[in-house]
PDB file of C-alpha atoms in Angstrom:
ATOM      1  CA  UNK A   1      72.749  98.586 147.659  1.00 48.00           C
ATOM      2  CA  UNK A   2      74.629  98.855 147.392  1.00 49.00           C
ATOM      3  CA  UNK A   3      77.862  99.513 145.939  1.00 47.00           C
ATOM      4  CA  UNK A   4      75.080 101.444 146.048  1.00 47.00           C
ATOM      5  CA  UNK A   5      77.924 107.383 142.155  1.00 39.00           C
ATOM      6  CA  UNK A   6      74.748 106.616 143.798  1.00 41.00           C
ATOM      7  CA  UNK A   7      75.935 103.563 144.364  1.00 41.00           C
ATOM      8  CA  UNK A   8      78.590 100.058 147.720  1.00 41.00           C
ATOM      9  CA  UNK A   9      81.846  90.950 152.276  1.00 37.00           C
ATOM     10  CA  UNK A  10      82.093  85.373 153.462  1.00 35.00           C
ATOM     11  CA  UNK A  11      78.984  86.259 155.636  1.00 36.00           C
ATOM     12  CA  UNK A  12      77.760  83.664 157.785  1.00 36.00           C
ATOM     13  CA  UNK A  13      73.791  85.002 157.654  1.00 36.00           C
ATOM     14  CA  UNK A  14      71.458  84.305 160.697  1.00 32.00           C
ATOM     15  CA  UNK A  15      68.217  84.763 159.095  1.00 34.00           C
ATOM     16  CA  UNK A  16      65.948  81.884 158.668  1.00 35.00           C
ATOM     17  CA  UNK A  17      64.233  82.743 155.575  1.00 37.00           C
ATOM     18  CA  UNK A  18      65.205  84.347 151.980  1.00 38.00           C
ATOM     19  CA  UNK A  19      63.135  83.496 149.168  1.00 36.00           C
ATOM     20  CA  UNK A  20      62.616  84.789 145.811  1.00 35.00           C
ATOM     21  CA  UNK A  21      60.279  87.336 146.971  1.00 36.00           C
ATOM     22  CA  UNK A  22      63.657  89.068 148.351  1.00 37.00           C
ATOM     23  CA  UNK A  23      65.061  89.149 144.704  1.00 36.00           C
ATOM     24  CA  UNK A  24      61.862  90.745 143.129  1.00 34.00           C
ATOM     25  CA  UNK A  25      60.217  92.798 146.002  1.00 37.00           C
ATOM     26  CA  UNK A  26      60.551  95.860 147.968  1.00 38.00           C
ATOM     27  CA  UNK A  27      61.342  97.860 144.755  1.00 36.00           C
ATOM     28  CA  UNK A  28      59.437 101.313 143.611  1.00 36.00           C
ATOM     29  CA  UNK A  29      60.063 104.853 144.199  1.00 38.00           C
ATOM     30  CA  UNK A  30      58.191 105.012 147.526  1.00 36.00           C
ATOM     31  CA  UNK A  31      57.511 101.778 149.420  1.00 36.00           C
ATOM     32  CA  UNK A  32      57.221 101.067 153.142  1.00 42.00           C
ATOM     33  CA  UNK A  33      57.042 104.788 154.082  1.00 39.00           C
ATOM     34  CA  UNK A  34      57.553 105.299 157.637  1.00 41.00           C
ATOM     35  CA  UNK A  35      58.995 102.165 158.869  1.00 46.00           C
ATOM     36  CA  UNK A  36      61.142 103.179 161.879  1.00 43.00           C
ATOM     37  CA  UNK A  37      64.479 101.858 162.988  1.00 42.00           C
ATOM     38  CA  UNK A  38      65.307 103.595 166.312  1.00 37.00           C
ATOM     39  CA  UNK A  39      64.050 103.525 169.843  1.00 38.00           C
ATOM     40  CA  UNK A  40      64.689 106.374 171.877  1.00 39.00           C
ATOM     41  CA  UNK A  41      62.943 110.047 172.434  1.00 44.00           C
ATOM     42  CA  UNK A  42      60.397 111.290 170.261  1.00 45.00           C
ATOM     43  CA  UNK A  43      59.151 114.978 169.701  1.00 45.00           C
ATOM     44  CA  UNK A  44      59.929 117.965 171.754  1.00 46.00           C
ATOM     45  CA  UNK A  45      63.400 119.480 172.384  1.00 63.00           C
ATOM     46  CA  UNK A  46      63.638 117.684 175.834  1.00 75.00           C
ATOM     47  CA  UNK A  47      65.581 114.531 175.897  1.00 89.00           C
ATOM     48  CA  UNK A  48      68.459 113.187 178.271  1.00 94.00           C
ATOM     49  CA  UNK A  49      70.103 110.693 175.628  1.00 97.00           C
ATOM     50  CA  UNK A  50      73.773 111.259 175.481  1.00 97.00           C
ATOM     51  CA  UNK A  51      74.182 113.072 172.268  1.00 98.00           C
ATOM     52  CA  UNK A  52      70.734 114.716 171.945  1.00 98.00           C
ATOM     53  CA  UNK A  53      71.869 118.210 172.211  1.00 97.00           C
ATOM     54  CA  UNK A  54      74.406 117.710 169.312  1.00 98.00           C
ATOM     55  CA  UNK A  55      71.527 117.438 166.722  1.00 98.00           C
ATOM     56  CA  UNK A  56      70.079 120.668 164.792  1.00 98.00           C
ATOM     57  CA  UNK A  57      67.007 122.177 166.554  1.00 97.00           C
ATOM     58  CA  UNK A  58      64.732 120.909 163.667  1.00 97.00           C
ATOM     59  CA  UNK A  59      65.748 117.352 164.166  1.00 97.00           C
ATOM     60  CA  UNK A  60      65.495 117.601 167.967  1.00 97.00           C
ATOM     61  CA  UNK A  61      61.967 119.069 167.616  1.00 96.00           C
ATOM     62  CA  UNK A  62      60.888 116.569 165.121  1.00 97.00           C
ATOM     63  CA  UNK A  63      62.323 113.605 167.111  1.00 97.00           C
ATOM     64  CA  UNK A  64      63.019 111.562 163.998  1.00 98.00           C
ATOM     65  CA  UNK A  65      65.679 111.446 161.301  1.00 98.00           C
ATOM     66  CA  UNK A  66      64.048 110.773 157.873  1.00 98.00           C
ATOM     67  CA  UNK A  67      66.243 108.139 155.931  1.00 98.00           C
ATOM     68  CA  UNK A  68      66.212 107.397 152.296  1.00 98.00           C
ATOM     69  CA  UNK A  69      67.021 103.735 151.478  1.00 98.00           C
ATOM     70  CA  UNK A  70      66.578 100.866 148.864  1.00 96.00           C
ATOM     71  CA  UNK A  71      65.381  98.187 150.606  1.00 96.00           C
ATOM     72  CA  UNK A  72      66.177  95.351 148.307  1.00 91.00           C
ATOM     73  CA  UNK A  73      69.787  94.672 149.525  1.00 91.00           C
ATOM     74  CA  UNK A  74      69.881  91.878 152.089  1.00 92.00           C
ATOM     75  CA  UNK A  75      71.364  91.648 154.517  1.00 95.00           C
ATOM     76  CA  UNK A  76      72.313  95.428 154.512  1.00 96.00           C
ATOM     77  CA  UNK A  77      68.554  96.782 154.323  1.00 96.00           C
ATOM     78  CA  UNK A  78      65.683  94.784 152.893  1.00 96.00           C
ATOM     79  CA  UNK A  79      61.864  94.088 153.737  1.00 96.00           C
ATOM     80  CA  UNK A  80      60.653  91.224 155.885  1.00 96.00           C
ATOM     81  CA  UNK A  81      57.294  90.663 157.181  1.00 97.00           C
ATOM     82  CA  UNK A  82      56.298  94.328 155.950  1.00 96.00           C
ATOM     83  CA  UNK A  83      59.235  96.083 157.854  1.00 98.00           C
ATOM     84  CA  UNK A  84      62.643  97.176 156.694  1.00 98.00           C
ATOM     85  CA  UNK A  85      65.272  95.266 158.333  1.00 98.00           C
ATOM     86  CA  UNK A  86      69.175  94.647 158.225  1.00 97.00           C
ATOM     87  CA  UNK A  87      72.265  95.765 159.023  1.00 97.00           C
ATOM     88  CA  UNK A  88      71.680  99.381 158.430  1.00 98.00           C
ATOM     89  CA  UNK A  89      68.306  99.799 160.269  1.00 98.00           C
ATOM     90  CA  UNK A  90      70.121  97.965 163.319  1.00 98.00           C
ATOM     91  CA  UNK A  91      73.121 100.231 163.123  1.00 98.00           C
ATOM     92  CA  UNK A  92      70.416 103.199 162.907  1.00 98.00           C
ATOM     93  CA  UNK A  93      68.780 101.845 165.975  1.00 98.00           C
ATOM     94  CA  UNK A  94      72.007 101.945 167.941  1.00 98.00           C
ATOM     95  CA  UNK A  95      72.804 105.561 166.711  1.00 98.00           C
ATOM     96  CA  UNK A  96      69.120 106.425 167.613  1.00 98.00           C
ATOM     97  CA  UNK A  97      69.566 105.481 171.301  1.00 98.00           C
ATOM     98  CA  UNK A  98      72.690 107.707 171.509  1.00 98.00           C
ATOM     99  CA  UNK A  99      70.854 110.668 169.563  1.00 98.00           C
ATOM    100  CA  UNK A 100      67.215 110.166 171.444  1.00 98.00           C
ATOM    101  CA  UNK A 101      65.705 110.288 168.172  1.00 98.00           C
ATOM    102  CA  UNK A 102      63.998 107.466 165.761  1.00 98.00           C
ATOM    103  CA  UNK A 103      65.589 106.779 162.418  1.00 98.00           C
ATOM    104  CA  UNK A 104      62.481 106.417 159.980  1.00 98.00           C
ATOM    105  CA  UNK A 105      63.295 104.519 156.862  1.00 98.00           C
ATOM    106  CA  UNK A 106      61.528 105.058 153.543  1.00 98.00           C
ATOM    107  CA  UNK A 107      62.351 102.993 150.421  1.00 97.00           C
ATOM    108  CA  UNK A 108      62.940 103.982 147.087  1.00 95.00           C
ATOM    109  CA  UNK A 109      64.872 103.284 143.916  1.00 93.00           C
ATOM    110  CA  UNK A 110      68.549 103.641 144.454  1.00 93.00           C
ATOM    111  CA  UNK A 111      69.358 106.238 141.954  1.00 89.00           C
ATOM    112  CA  UNK A 112      66.733 108.690 143.229  1.00 93.00           C
ATOM    113  CA  UNK A 113      68.028 108.582 146.918  1.00 95.00           C
ATOM    114  CA  UNK A 114      70.575 111.327 146.726  1.00 94.00           C
ATOM    115  CA  UNK A 115      67.948 113.462 144.758  1.00 93.00           C
ATOM    116  CA  UNK A 116      65.380 112.842 147.721  1.00 95.00           C
ATOM    117  CA  UNK A 117      67.958 114.032 150.089  1.00 96.00           C
ATOM    118  CA  UNK A 118      68.880 117.359 148.325  1.00 92.00           C
ATOM    119  CA  UNK A 119      65.203 118.288 148.150  1.00 94.00           C
ATOM    120  CA  UNK A 120      64.673 117.944 151.558  1.00 95.00           C
ATOM    121  CA  UNK A 121      62.463 114.810 151.507  1.00 97.00           C
ATOM    122  CA  UNK A 122      64.870 112.894 153.617  1.00 98.00           C
ATOM    123  CA  UNK A 123      67.481 114.027 156.159  1.00 98.00           C
ATOM    124  CA  UNK A 124      69.730 111.508 155.478  1.00 98.00           C
ATOM    125  CA  UNK A 125      70.430 108.524 152.954  1.00 98.00           C
ATOM    126  CA  UNK A 126      71.539 105.044 154.337  1.00 98.00           C
ATOM    127  CA  UNK A 127      71.632 102.470 151.634  1.00 97.00           C
ATOM    128  CA  UNK A 128      74.767 100.789 151.357  1.00 93.00           C
ATOM    129  CA  UNK A 129      76.039 103.830 149.511  1.00 95.00           C
ATOM    130  CA  UNK A 130      79.869 104.064 148.500  1.00 93.00           C
ATOM    131  CA  UNK A 131      81.403 107.186 149.559  1.00 96.00           C
ATOM    132  CA  UNK A 132      83.257 108.495 146.631  1.00 95.00           C
ATOM    133  CA  UNK A 133      84.899 111.797 145.766  1.00 95.00           C
ATOM    134  CA  UNK A 134      82.291 112.218 142.815  1.00 94.00           C
ATOM    135  CA  UNK A 135      79.514 111.884 145.193  1.00 95.00           C
ATOM    136  CA  UNK A 136      81.017 114.232 147.738  1.00 96.00           C
ATOM    137  CA  UNK A 137      81.548 116.788 144.771  1.00 95.00           C
ATOM    138  CA  UNK A 138      78.091 116.303 143.147  1.00 92.00           C
ATOM    139  CA  UNK A 139      79.567 114.710 139.962  1.00 90.00           C
ATOM    140  CA  UNK A 140      78.148 112.352 137.418  1.00 80.00           C
ATOM    141  CA  UNK A 141      79.941 109.325 135.797  1.00 74.00           C
ATOM    142  CA  UNK A 142      81.320 111.874 133.013  1.00 78.00           C
ATOM    143  CA  UNK A 143      82.722 114.208 135.560  1.00 83.00           C
ATOM    144  CA  UNK A 144      80.092 116.756 134.941  1.00 87.00           C
ATOM    145  CA  UNK A 145      78.622 119.140 138.085  1.00 90.00           C
ATOM    146  CA  UNK A 146      75.227 117.806 138.830  1.00 84.00           C
ATOM    147  CA  UNK A 147      74.484 119.006 142.248  1.00 85.00           C
ATOM    148  CA  UNK A 148      76.028 120.339 145.434  1.00 89.00           C
ATOM    149  CA  UNK A 149      77.349 117.133 146.418  1.00 94.00           C
ATOM    150  CA  UNK A 150      76.847 115.337 150.045  1.00 97.00           C
ATOM    151  CA  UNK A 151      79.077 114.570 152.987  1.00 98.00           C
ATOM    152  CA  UNK A 152      79.388 110.994 154.148  1.00 98.00           C
ATOM    153  CA  UNK A 153      79.646 109.556 157.918  1.00 98.00           C
ATOM    154  CA  UNK A 154      81.507 106.285 157.038  1.00 98.00           C
ATOM    155  CA  UNK A 155      80.408 103.292 158.808  1.00 98.00           C
ATOM    156  CA  UNK A 156      81.294 100.347 156.781  1.00 97.00           C
ATOM    157  CA  UNK A 157      83.704  99.008 154.165  1.00 96.00           C
ATOM    158  CA  UNK A 158      83.178  96.656 151.417  1.00 93.00           C
ATOM    159  CA  UNK A 159      83.906  96.377 147.605  1.00 91.00           C
ATOM    160  CA  UNK A 160      82.333  94.888 144.679  1.00 94.00           C
ATOM    161  CA  UNK A 161      82.391  91.051 143.565  1.00 96.00           C
ATOM    162  CA  UNK A 162      81.253  88.998 140.726  1.00 98.00           C
ATOM    163  CA  UNK A 163      78.407  86.563 141.200  1.00 98.00           C
ATOM    164  CA  UNK A 164      77.301  83.774 138.572  1.00 98.00           C
ATOM    165  CA  UNK A 165      74.524  81.057 138.380  1.00 98.00           C
ATOM    166  CA  UNK A 166      75.301  78.251 140.900  1.00 97.00           C
ATOM    167  CA  UNK A 167      77.737  75.588 139.328  1.00 97.00           C
ATOM    168  CA  UNK A 168      79.187  78.455 137.157  1.00 98.00           C
ATOM    169  CA  UNK A 169      78.294  77.032 133.895  1.00 97.00           C
ATOM    170  CA  UNK A 170      80.204  79.766 131.830  1.00 96.00           C
ATOM    171  CA  UNK A 171      83.249  79.315 133.710  1.00 97.00           C
ATOM    172  CA  UNK A 172      83.604  82.763 134.817  1.00 98.00           C
ATOM    173  CA  UNK A 173      86.644  82.911 137.042  1.00 97.00           C
ATOM    174  CA  UNK A 174      86.835  86.804 137.712  1.00 97.00           C
ATOM    175  CA  UNK A 175      85.885  90.228 136.356  1.00 97.00           C
ATOM    176  CA  UNK A 176      88.961  89.651 133.844  1.00 96.00           C
ATOM    177  CA  UNK A 177      86.553  87.087 132.153  1.00 98.00           C
ATOM    178  CA  UNK A 178      83.680  89.619 131.240  1.00 98.00           C
ATOM    179  CA  UNK A 179      85.161  91.023 127.932  1.00 98.00           C
ATOM    180  CA  UNK A 180      82.551  90.397 125.358  1.00 98.00           C
ATOM    181  CA  UNK A 181      80.055  88.619 127.866  1.00 98.00           C
ATOM    182  CA  UNK A 182      76.710  89.902 129.106  1.00 98.00           C
ATOM    183  CA  UNK A 183      76.880  91.454 132.669  1.00 98.00           C
ATOM    184  CA  UNK A 184      73.953  92.473 134.871  1.00 98.00           C
ATOM    185  CA  UNK A 185      74.210  95.341 137.049  1.00 98.00           C
ATOM    186  CA  UNK A 186      71.818  97.939 139.087  1.00 95.00           C
ATOM    187  CA  UNK A 187      72.019 101.332 137.207  1.00 94.00           C
ATOM    188  CA  UNK A 188      73.585 104.270 139.152  1.00 90.00           C
ATOM    189  CA  UNK A 189      75.782 102.216 141.338  1.00 92.00           C
ATOM    190  CA  UNK A 190      79.567 101.967 141.920  1.00 90.00           C
ATOM    191  CA  UNK A 191      79.559  98.618 140.900  1.00 93.00           C
ATOM    192  CA  UNK A 192      78.024  99.548 137.646  1.00 95.00           C
ATOM    193  CA  UNK A 193      81.060 101.966 137.342  1.00 93.00           C
ATOM    194  CA  UNK A 194      83.379  98.912 138.221  1.00 95.00           C
ATOM    195  CA  UNK A 195      82.077  96.795 135.076  1.00 97.00           C
ATOM    196  CA  UNK A 196      82.355 100.060 132.938  1.00 96.00           C
ATOM    197  CA  UNK A 197      85.903 100.534 133.923  1.00 95.00           C
ATOM    198  CA  UNK A 198      86.464  96.748 133.020  1.00 97.00           C
ATOM    199  CA  UNK A 199      84.960  97.472 129.824  1.00 98.00           C
ATOM    200  CA  UNK A 200      87.287 100.131 128.808  1.00 97.00           C
ATOM    201  CA  UNK A 201      90.280  98.045 129.788  1.00 97.00           C
ATOM    202  CA  UNK A 202      88.918  95.129 127.426  1.00 98.00           C
ATOM    203  CA  UNK A 203      88.841  97.386 124.688  1.00 98.00           C
ATOM    204  CA  UNK A 204      92.313  98.809 125.446  1.00 98.00           C
ATOM    205  CA  UNK A 205      93.678  95.452 125.273  1.00 97.00           C
ATOM    206  CA  UNK A 206      92.258  94.684 121.923  1.00 98.00           C
ATOM    207  CA  UNK A 207      89.234  92.459 123.309  1.00 98.00           C
ATOM    208  CA  UNK A 208      85.159  92.997 123.208  1.00 98.00           C
ATOM    209  CA  UNK A 209      83.828  95.409 125.265  1.00 98.00           C
ATOM    210  CA  UNK A 210      81.548  94.020 128.206  1.00 98.00           C
ATOM    211  CA  UNK A 211      77.801  94.045 127.143  1.00 98.00           C
ATOM    212  CA  UNK A 212      76.397  95.765 130.181  1.00 98.00           C
ATOM    213  CA  UNK A 213      72.845  95.492 131.083  1.00 98.00           C
ATOM    214  CA  UNK A 214      71.866  97.896 133.496  1.00 97.00           C
ATOM    215  CA  UNK A 215      68.334  97.577 135.357  1.00 96.00           C
ATOM    216  CA  UNK A 216      66.546 100.060 137.837  1.00 93.00           C
ATOM    217  CA  UNK A 217      66.685  97.743 140.721  1.00 91.00           C
ATOM    218  CA  UNK A 218      69.135  95.018 141.891  1.00 91.00           C
ATOM    219  CA  UNK A 219      66.385  92.293 141.921  1.00 92.00           C
ATOM    220  CA  UNK A 220      66.115  92.693 138.056  1.00 95.00           C
ATOM    221  CA  UNK A 221      69.689  91.973 137.589  1.00 96.00           C
ATOM    222  CA  UNK A 222      69.692  89.087 139.912  1.00 96.00           C
ATOM    223  CA  UNK A 223      66.841  87.737 137.966  1.00 97.00           C
ATOM    224  CA  UNK A 224      68.697  88.260 134.668  1.00 98.00           C
ATOM    225  CA  UNK A 225      71.753  86.213 135.926  1.00 98.00           C
ATOM    226  CA  UNK A 226      69.528  83.574 137.393  1.00 97.00           C
ATOM    227  CA  UNK A 227      67.610  83.127 134.069  1.00 97.00           C
ATOM    228  CA  UNK A 228      70.965  82.832 132.207  1.00 97.00           C
ATOM    229  CA  UNK A 229      70.326  85.885 130.045  1.00 97.00           C
ATOM    230  CA  UNK A 230      73.592  87.553 131.663  1.00 98.00           C
ATOM    231  CA  UNK A 231      76.802  85.269 132.297  1.00 98.00           C
ATOM    232  CA  UNK A 232      77.285  87.018 135.615  1.00 98.00           C
ATOM    233  CA  UNK A 233      76.194  90.137 137.929  1.00 98.00           C
ATOM    234  CA  UNK A 234      78.480  92.538 140.024  1.00 97.00           C
ATOM    235  CA  UNK A 235      77.324  93.574 143.288  1.00 95.00           C
ATOM    236  CA  UNK A 236      78.291  94.706 146.743  1.00 91.00           C
ATOM    237  CA  UNK A 237      80.253  91.989 148.441  1.00 91.00           C
ATOM    238  CA  UNK A 238      77.871  91.583 151.301  1.00 91.00           C
ATOM    239  CA  UNK A 239      74.928  91.471 149.093  1.00 91.00           C
ATOM    240  CA  UNK A 240      76.566  89.087 146.730  1.00 94.00           C
ATOM    241  CA  UNK A 241      77.690  86.805 149.495  1.00 91.00           C
ATOM    242  CA  UNK A 242      74.049  86.962 150.986  1.00 91.00           C
ATOM    243  CA  UNK A 243      72.580  85.946 147.889  1.00 92.00           C
ATOM    244  CA  UNK A 244      74.730  82.790 147.558  1.00 94.00           C
ATOM    245  CA  UNK A 245      74.000  81.808 150.987  1.00 91.00           C
ATOM    246  CA  UNK A 246      70.255  82.272 150.893  1.00 92.00           C
ATOM    247  CA  UNK A 247      68.881  82.622 147.359  1.00 94.00           C
ATOM    248  CA  UNK A 248      66.792  79.549 146.574  1.00 96.00           C
ATOM    249  CA  UNK A 249      68.363  77.817 149.593  1.00 96.00           C
ATOM    250  CA  UNK A 250      71.832  78.499 148.368  1.00 96.00           C
ATOM    251  CA  UNK A 251      71.110  77.064 145.038  1.00 97.00           C
ATOM    252  CA  UNK A 252      70.855  79.884 142.969  1.00 97.00           C
ATOM    253  CA  UNK A 253      74.300  81.857 142.822  1.00 98.00           C
ATOM    254  CA  UNK A 254      77.861  81.576 143.899  1.00 97.00           C
ATOM    255  CA  UNK A 255      80.767  84.356 143.879  1.00 97.00           C
ATOM    256  CA  UNK A 256      83.819  84.026 141.803  1.00 97.00           C
ATOM    257  CA  UNK A 257      86.951  86.023 142.098  1.00 95.00           C
ATOM    258  CA  UNK A 258      87.923  88.458 144.845  1.00 92.00           C
ATOM    259  CA  UNK A 259      86.460  91.721 145.931  1.00 91.00           C
ATOM    260  CA  UNK A 260      87.078  94.670 143.809  1.00 92.00           C
ATOM    261  CA  UNK A 261      88.272  98.039 144.956  1.00 86.00           C
ATOM    262  CA  UNK A 262      86.995  97.665 148.464  1.00 90.00           C
ATOM    263  CA  UNK A 263      86.186 101.314 149.896  1.00 93.00           C
ATOM    264  CA  UNK A 264      83.644 102.776 152.806  1.00 96.00           C
ATOM    265  CA  UNK A 265      79.907 102.985 152.787  1.00 97.00           C
ATOM    266  CA  UNK A 266      78.673 106.176 154.250  1.00 98.00           C
ATOM    267  CA  UNK A 267      75.694 107.830 155.577  1.00 98.00           C
ATOM    268  CA  UNK A 268      74.923 110.679 153.278  1.00 98.00           C
ATOM    269  CA  UNK A 269      74.278 113.988 154.575  1.00 98.00           C
ATOM    270  CA  UNK A 270      73.617 117.300 152.604  1.00 97.00           C
ATOM    271  CA  UNK A 271      76.577 119.651 152.520  1.00 97.00           C
ATOM    272  CA  UNK A 272      74.370 122.445 154.119  1.00 96.00           C
ATOM    273  CA  UNK A 273      73.728 120.279 157.172  1.00 97.00           C
ATOM    274  CA  UNK A 274      77.125 120.069 158.964  1.00 98.00           C
ATOM    275  CA  UNK A 275      75.479 119.729 162.359  1.00 98.00           C
ATOM    276  CA  UNK A 276      73.582 116.557 161.594  1.00 98.00           C
ATOM    277  CA  UNK A 277      76.732 115.228 159.927  1.00 98.00           C
ATOM    278  CA  UNK A 278      78.865 115.942 163.031  1.00 98.00           C
ATOM    279  CA  UNK A 279      76.012 114.701 165.444  1.00 98.00           C
ATOM    280  CA  UNK A 280      76.176 111.447 163.299  1.00 98.00           C
ATOM    281  CA  UNK A 281      79.636 111.041 163.568  1.00 98.00           C
ATOM    282  CA  UNK A 282      79.707 111.589 167.333  1.00 98.00           C
ATOM    283  CA  UNK A 283      77.094 108.908 167.542  1.00 98.00           C
ATOM    284  CA  UNK A 284      78.888 106.324 165.284  1.00 98.00           C
ATOM    285  CA  UNK A 285      81.900 106.800 167.695  1.00 98.00           C
ATOM    286  CA  UNK A 286      79.926 106.307 170.600  1.00 98.00           C
ATOM    287  CA  UNK A 287      78.398 103.144 169.346  1.00 98.00           C
ATOM    288  CA  UNK A 288      81.711 101.611 168.177  1.00 98.00           C
ATOM    289  CA  UNK A 289      82.910 102.437 171.603  1.00 98.00           C
ATOM    290  CA  UNK A 290      80.203 100.823 173.720  1.00 98.00           C
ATOM    291  CA  UNK A 291      79.966  97.670 171.508  1.00 98.00           C
ATOM    292  CA  UNK A 292      76.420  98.230 170.135  1.00 98.00           C
ATOM    293  CA  UNK A 293      77.799  98.806 166.478  1.00 98.00           C
ATOM    294  CA  UNK A 294      79.910  95.665 166.554  1.00 97.00           C
ATOM    295  CA  UNK A 295      76.696  93.824 167.788  1.00 97.00           C
ATOM    296  CA  UNK A 296      74.429  95.002 164.866  1.00 97.00           C
ATOM    297  CA  UNK A 297      76.931  93.813 162.187  1.00 96.00           C
ATOM    298  CA  UNK A 298      77.464  90.259 164.170  1.00 94.00           C
ATOM    299  CA  UNK A 299      73.873  89.925 163.965  1.00 94.00           C
ATOM    300  CA  UNK A 300      73.947  89.548 160.263  1.00 92.00           C
ATOM    301  CA  UNK A 301      77.237  87.969 159.932  1.00 85.00           C
ATOM    302  CA  UNK A 302      78.664  91.225 158.480  1.00 90.00           C
ATOM    303  CA  UNK A 303      81.524  91.706 160.906  1.00 90.00           C
ATOM    304  CA  UNK A 304      84.116  91.876 158.131  1.00 86.00           C
ATOM    305  CA  UNK A 305      83.133  94.961 157.021  1.00 92.00           C
ATOM    306  CA  UNK A 306      83.483  96.604 160.621  1.00 96.00           C
ATOM    307  CA  UNK A 307      85.343 100.137 160.905  1.00 97.00           C
ATOM    308  CA  UNK A 308      87.219 100.938 163.971  1.00 97.00           C
ATOM    309  CA  UNK A 309      86.769 104.768 164.246  1.00 98.00           C
ATOM    310  CA  UNK A 310      84.316 107.277 162.620  1.00 98.00           C
ATOM    311  CA  UNK A 311      85.483 109.435 160.050  1.00 98.00           C
ATOM    312  CA  UNK A 312      83.912 111.754 157.394  1.00 98.00           C
ATOM    313  CA  UNK A 313      84.590 111.706 153.380  1.00 98.00           C
ATOM    314  CA  UNK A 314      87.021 109.071 153.635  1.00 96.00           C
ATOM    315  CA  UNK A 315      86.487 107.730 150.173  1.00 93.00           C
ATOM    316  CA  UNK A 316      88.253 108.629 147.039  1.00 88.00           C
TER     317      UNK A 316
END
């Protein structure tokens, strides 16, 4: 989400079904509230989980970590049978076992997630959010200060990629071919910024700017490409790869070109909550060490994005 300035891999997916509903569903400001992804310990301040004592007291007493996400980014996070599933919920489940609390996911529109964190509605955001310096500093796409910024516990690495209709009827070979062409993206994402940067490069070279169509949800951008209204879309690599494999039985989209500007995805935490940030970092290090992190990635064919150590604010 991807991808996801609020933002974000070839994947051998293991899900049996992905239909057009994945492209169009699970959108809106508040959907699937309360879908849990963790398994251990609930309520109270007594717990024998290895890292429970590292959590802030309010989290220990609540027994849950409230997670904001945009559950429209298969295989990273999406809705199946009324539940939010995917790479991020499975990683959260592993983290929850170390911390002794449940991760409770609530889906909303991607560009509202950081606001929900800063307002206190959510404790963290975990939604294929690219860790960028701008987000760390609370800057918008014009470099203007819009908030306090956030810290990131980095847990995955991916870049953006161009996807097109199956068969590539417009002959797009890479992002270099988008000058003067209509391109669909989700609003507020790092891959929207990638296209804006490319558009400026086009103009600097004396070519027409990219015609950028930005949509509130990724599903709308995908639909625009599928219908031929845009010649291409740009998305996080794992999402685009999953679409190419699964949408319409693999007959809707294909990827062209290479990954662009690969960087870390992070769990976003408010700047004024360093205790939670550090507890999450310790939990991530533990699940990398015990193998449950890699197991979660491999379940969805996302192992190419694995990190080998836990880090904070590694994005640029």
